[in-house]
Tab-separated table of C-alpha atoms in Angstrom:
chain	number	residue	atom	x	y	z
Q	1	MET	CA	-12.493	-24.795	-5.565
Q	2	VAL	CA	-15.439	-26.178	-3.740
Q	3	ALA	CA	-14.968	-23.659	-0.900
Q	4	GLY	CA	-14.844	-20.819	-3.299
Q	5	THR	CA	-18.103	-21.957	-4.825
Q	6	LEU	CA	-19.856	-22.656	-1.519
Q	7	PHE	CA	-19.171	-19.357	0.233
Q	8	PRO	CA	-21.219	-17.152	-2.100
Q	9	LEU	CA	-24.156	-19.632	-1.697
Q	10	ALA	CA	-23.914	-19.752	2.071
Q	11	LEU	CA	-23.533	-16.080	2.701
Q	12	GLY	CA	-26.325	-14.854	0.438
Q	13	PRO	CA	-26.443	-12.266	-2.252
Q	14	ASP	CA	-25.035	-9.242	-0.477
Q	15	PRO	CA	-22.590	-7.858	-3.000
Q	16	GLN	CA	-20.578	-5.665	-0.651
Q	17	LEU	CA	-20.035	-8.577	1.759
Q	18	LEU	CA	-19.023	-10.991	-1.084
Q	19	ALA	CA	-16.642	-8.427	-2.587
Q	20	ALA	CA	-15.045	-7.784	0.790
Q	21	ILE	CA	-14.431	-11.427	1.675
Q	22	GLY	CA	-13.833	-12.734	-1.868
Q	23	PRO	CA	-10.039	-12.230	-2.080
Q	24	GLY	CA	-9.471	-13.849	1.322
Q	25	VAL	CA	-11.732	-16.788	0.606
Q	26	LEU	CA	-10.030	-17.503	-2.705
Q	27	TRP	CA	-6.529	-17.226	-1.206
Q	28	VAL	CA	-7.522	-19.508	1.863
Q	29	SER	CA	-8.845	-21.909	-0.724
Q	30	ALA	CA	-5.548	-21.953	-2.490
Q	31	LEU	CA	-3.755	-22.429	0.727
Q	32	LEU	CA	-6.026	-25.314	1.806
Q	33	ALA	CA	-5.439	-27.011	-1.686
Q	34	ILE	CA	-1.716	-26.822	-1.067
Q	35	LEU	CA	-1.879	-27.909	2.591
Q	36	LEU	CA	-4.015	-30.993	1.665
Q	37	SER	CA	-1.348	-32.197	-0.675
Q	38	LEU	CA	1.789	-31.158	1.164
Q	39	GLN	CA	3.287	-34.627	1.695
Q	40	GLN	CA	2.664	-35.917	-1.888
Q	41	PRO	CA	5.984	-34.700	-3.439
Q	42	PHE	CA	8.165	-36.946	-1.467
Q	43	VAL	CA	6.313	-39.514	0.637
Q	44	HIS	CA	5.579	-41.957	-2.167
Q	45	ASP	CA	9.103	-41.666	-3.518
Q	46	HIS	CA	10.381	-42.359	-0.034
Q	47	GLY	CA	8.404	-45.507	0.290
Q	48	SER	CA	9.332	-46.903	-3.169
Q	49	GLY	CA	13.047	-46.071	-2.850
Q	50	ALA	CA	12.954	-43.551	-5.811
Q	51	LEU	CA	14.415	-40.845	-3.516
Q	52	GLU	CA	17.535	-42.988	-2.976
Q	53	GLN	CA	17.873	-43.022	-6.733
Q	54	LEU	CA	17.600	-39.214	-6.862
Q	55	LEU	CA	20.408	-39.048	-4.411
Q	56	VAL	CA	22.807	-41.099	-6.517
Q	57	SER	CA	21.730	-39.513	-9.758
Q	58	PRO	CA	24.426	-37.593	-11.741
Q	59	HIS	CA	22.012	-34.639	-11.887
Q	60	PRO	CA	22.178	-31.953	-9.169
Q	61	LEU	CA	19.744	-32.873	-6.417
Q	62	PRO	CA	18.418	-29.193	-5.925
Q	63	VAL	CA	17.469	-29.107	-9.646
Q	64	LEU	CA	15.564	-32.448	-9.441
Q	65	VAL	CA	13.791	-31.366	-6.245
Q	66	GLY	CA	12.881	-27.958	-7.933
Q	67	LEU	CA	11.409	-29.837	-10.888
Q	68	LYS	CA	9.532	-32.248	-8.573
Q	69	LEU	CA	8.016	-29.221	-6.783
Q	70	ALA	CA	7.245	-27.470	-10.011
Q	71	ALA	CA	5.321	-30.567	-11.131
Q	72	HIS	CA	3.512	-30.673	-7.809
Q	73	TRP	CA	2.560	-26.963	-8.324
Q	74	LEU	CA	1.310	-27.722	-11.839
Q	75	ALA	CA	-0.946	-30.483	-10.511
Q	76	THR	CA	-2.372	-28.670	-7.466
Q	77	CYS	CA	-2.348	-24.969	-8.135
Q	78	ALA	CA	-2.502	-24.357	-11.884
Q	79	PRO	CA	-6.074	-25.625	-12.137
Q	80	LEU	CA	-6.987	-23.248	-9.328
Q	81	ILE	CA	-5.292	-20.299	-11.055
Q	82	LEU	CA	-7.179	-21.150	-14.279
Q	83	ALA	CA	-10.587	-21.377	-12.289
Q	84	SER	CA	-9.859	-18.183	-10.236
Q	85	PRO	CA	-11.409	-15.685	-12.649
Q	86	PHE	CA	-14.708	-17.692	-12.745
Q	87	LEU	CA	-14.788	-18.051	-8.968
Q	88	ALA	CA	-14.056	-14.326	-8.425
Q	89	LEU	CA	-16.977	-13.424	-10.632
Q	90	GLN	CA	-19.209	-15.139	-8.073
Q	91	PHE	CA	-17.849	-12.747	-5.437
Q	92	GLY	CA	-18.662	-9.643	-7.686
Q	93	LEU	CA	-14.996	-8.648	-8.120
Q	94	SER	CA	-14.280	-6.014	-10.856
Q	95	ALA	CA	-12.487	-7.165	-14.034
Q	96	GLN	CA	-9.252	-5.378	-12.715
Q	97	ALA	CA	-9.352	-7.219	-9.404
Q	98	VAL	CA	-9.957	-10.460	-11.190
Q	99	GLY	CA	-6.682	-9.873	-13.155
Q	100	VAL	CA	-4.812	-8.929	-9.907
Q	101	LEU	CA	-6.233	-11.966	-8.251
Q	102	ALA	CA	-5.009	-14.292	-11.090
Q	103	LEU	CA	-1.525	-12.496	-11.128
Q	104	SER	CA	-1.239	-12.702	-7.244
Q	105	LEU	CA	-2.104	-16.445	-7.287
Q	106	LEU	CA	0.400	-16.916	-10.145
Q	107	LEU	CA	3.163	-15.269	-8.022
Q	108	GLY	CA	2.090	-16.610	-4.718
Q	109	THR	CA	0.996	-20.254	-5.120
Q	110	PRO	CA	4.622	-21.417	-6.357
Q	111	THR	CA	5.935	-19.803	-3.194
Q	112	LEU	CA	3.512	-21.788	-1.156
Q	113	ALA	CA	4.407	-24.947	-3.008
Q	114	LEU	CA	8.110	-24.390	-2.595
Q	115	ILE	CA	7.797	-23.728	1.158
Q	116	GLY	CA	5.509	-26.828	1.517
Q	117	GLY	CA	8.047	-28.884	-0.194
Q	118	LEU	CA	10.744	-27.689	2.139
Q	119	GLY	CA	8.449	-28.597	5.112
Q	120	ALA	CA	7.642	-32.022	3.523
Q	121	ALA	CA	11.341	-32.786	3.146
Q	122	LEU	CA	11.986	-31.677	6.756
Q	123	THR	CA	9.252	-34.039	8.129
Q	124	LEU	CA	9.835	-36.928	5.741
Q	125	GLY	CA	11.100	-39.498	8.109
Q	126	LEU	CA	9.012	-38.351	11.111
Q	127	ARG	CA	5.617	-39.574	9.842
Q	128	GLY	CA	4.474	-36.175	10.956
Q	129	GLY	CA	1.239	-35.601	9.001
Q	130	ALA	CA	-0.037	-33.315	11.862
Q	131	LEU	CA	3.308	-31.657	12.304
Q	132	LEU	CA	3.869	-30.459	8.633
Q	133	PRO	CA	1.094	-27.794	8.616
Q	134	LEU	CA	2.448	-26.379	11.930
Q	135	VAL	CA	5.960	-26.140	10.417
Q	136	VAL	CA	4.730	-24.340	7.175
Q	137	LEU	CA	1.798	-22.206	8.267
Q	138	PRO	CA	3.886	-19.435	9.768
Q	139	LEU	CA	5.772	-19.123	6.513
Q	140	TYR	CA	2.497	-19.048	4.509
Q	141	VAL	CA	1.125	-16.015	6.374
Q	142	PRO	CA	3.047	-13.270	4.643
Q	143	VAL	CA	2.074	-14.810	1.179
Q	144	LEU	CA	-1.483	-14.867	2.181
Q	145	ILE	CA	-1.458	-11.340	3.508
Q	146	PHE	CA	0.215	-9.963	0.379
Q	147	GLY	CA	-1.912	-11.944	-2.016
Q	148	SER	CA	-5.286	-11.059	-0.645
Q	149	GLY	CA	-4.028	-7.470	0.165
Q	150	ALA	CA	-3.215	-6.922	-3.461
Q	151	VAL	CA	-6.793	-7.847	-4.545
Q	152	ALA	CA	-8.322	-5.875	-1.776
Q	153	ALA	CA	-6.233	-2.812	-2.594
Q	154	THR	CA	-7.307	-3.060	-6.276
Q	155	ALA	CA	-10.975	-3.506	-5.299
Q	156	SER	CA	-10.751	-0.345	-3.104
Q	157	GLY	CA	-9.123	1.708	-5.959
Q	158	LEU	CA	-5.471	1.608	-4.690
Q	159	GLY	CA	-2.551	0.196	-6.529
Q	160	ALA	CA	-1.688	-3.396	-5.967
Q	161	TRP	CA	1.998	-3.166	-7.140
Q	162	PRO	CA	3.562	-2.888	-3.677
Q	163	GLN	CA	1.962	-6.193	-2.667
Q	164	LEU	CA	2.588	-7.844	-6.011
Q	165	SER	CA	6.254	-6.783	-5.772
Q	166	LEU	CA	6.519	-8.276	-2.350
Q	167	LEU	CA	4.978	-11.488	-3.700
Q	168	GLY	CA	7.529	-11.546	-6.485
Q	169	ALA	CA	10.283	-11.061	-3.952
Q	170	CYS	CA	8.950	-13.890	-1.788
Q	171	LEU	CA	8.957	-16.161	-4.879
Q	172	CYS	CA	12.488	-15.150	-5.784
Q	173	LEU	CA	13.585	-15.921	-2.279
Q	174	ALA	CA	11.767	-19.305	-2.336
Q	175	ILE	CA	13.204	-20.244	-5.598
Q	176	LEU	CA	16.741	-19.507	-4.293
Q	177	LEU	CA	16.471	-21.208	-0.995
Q	178	CYS	CA	13.795	-23.945	-0.873
Q	179	PRO	CA	15.197	-26.483	-3.420
Q	180	TRP	CA	18.660	-26.405	-1.800
Q	181	SER	CA	17.223	-26.613	1.735
Q	182	ALA	CA	14.852	-29.338	0.740
Q	183	SER	CA	17.759	-31.266	-0.885
Q	184	ALA	CA	19.714	-31.008	2.393
Q	185	ALA	CA	16.752	-32.146	4.409
Q	186	LEU	CA	16.186	-35.089	2.079
Q	187	ARG	CA	19.800	-36.113	2.408
Q	188	VAL	CA	19.545	-35.979	6.210
Q	189	ALA	CA	16.249	-37.959	6.192
Q	190	LEU	CA	17.650	-40.697	3.982
Q	191	GLU	CA	20.811	-41.310	6.092
């Protein structure tokens, strides 16, 4: 949120420039918020032994991992989604573009959190703090393009439904694949 607030102050009052870069800045801010907290879902539980307890739990591990990632999303991304309309107004976006921004963040940030959780599970035992962003950034690029593209299309008078549909498809794919893949990676990391 700090980056979204400082950009309009640093770039000056040019409304066309602010409206042109606003969607990208807000999406990159969301991406950075997730990147900064990528290791949180599993690293503390790994050190305390709670992950081993999840493995022996009678509940399915993919469901537990999915719930853990949903809680992580609520803690890191939900405040940004709630603040996004106010941040978007600083960039001079129209009311319709602000709504599309909030909807695109609502569809895109869970995808980023799920992909980040998969990356955190893959690099859990490696102490790979620098490795984790390198693993997940290529998978983040399509979500970033579709999310900022939806807002840019709305701001230019075009429809945002193609980009929003692709964000929804990415979210469905991430919901289907990431908890199971992260569960398998956690089993391997804890063996």
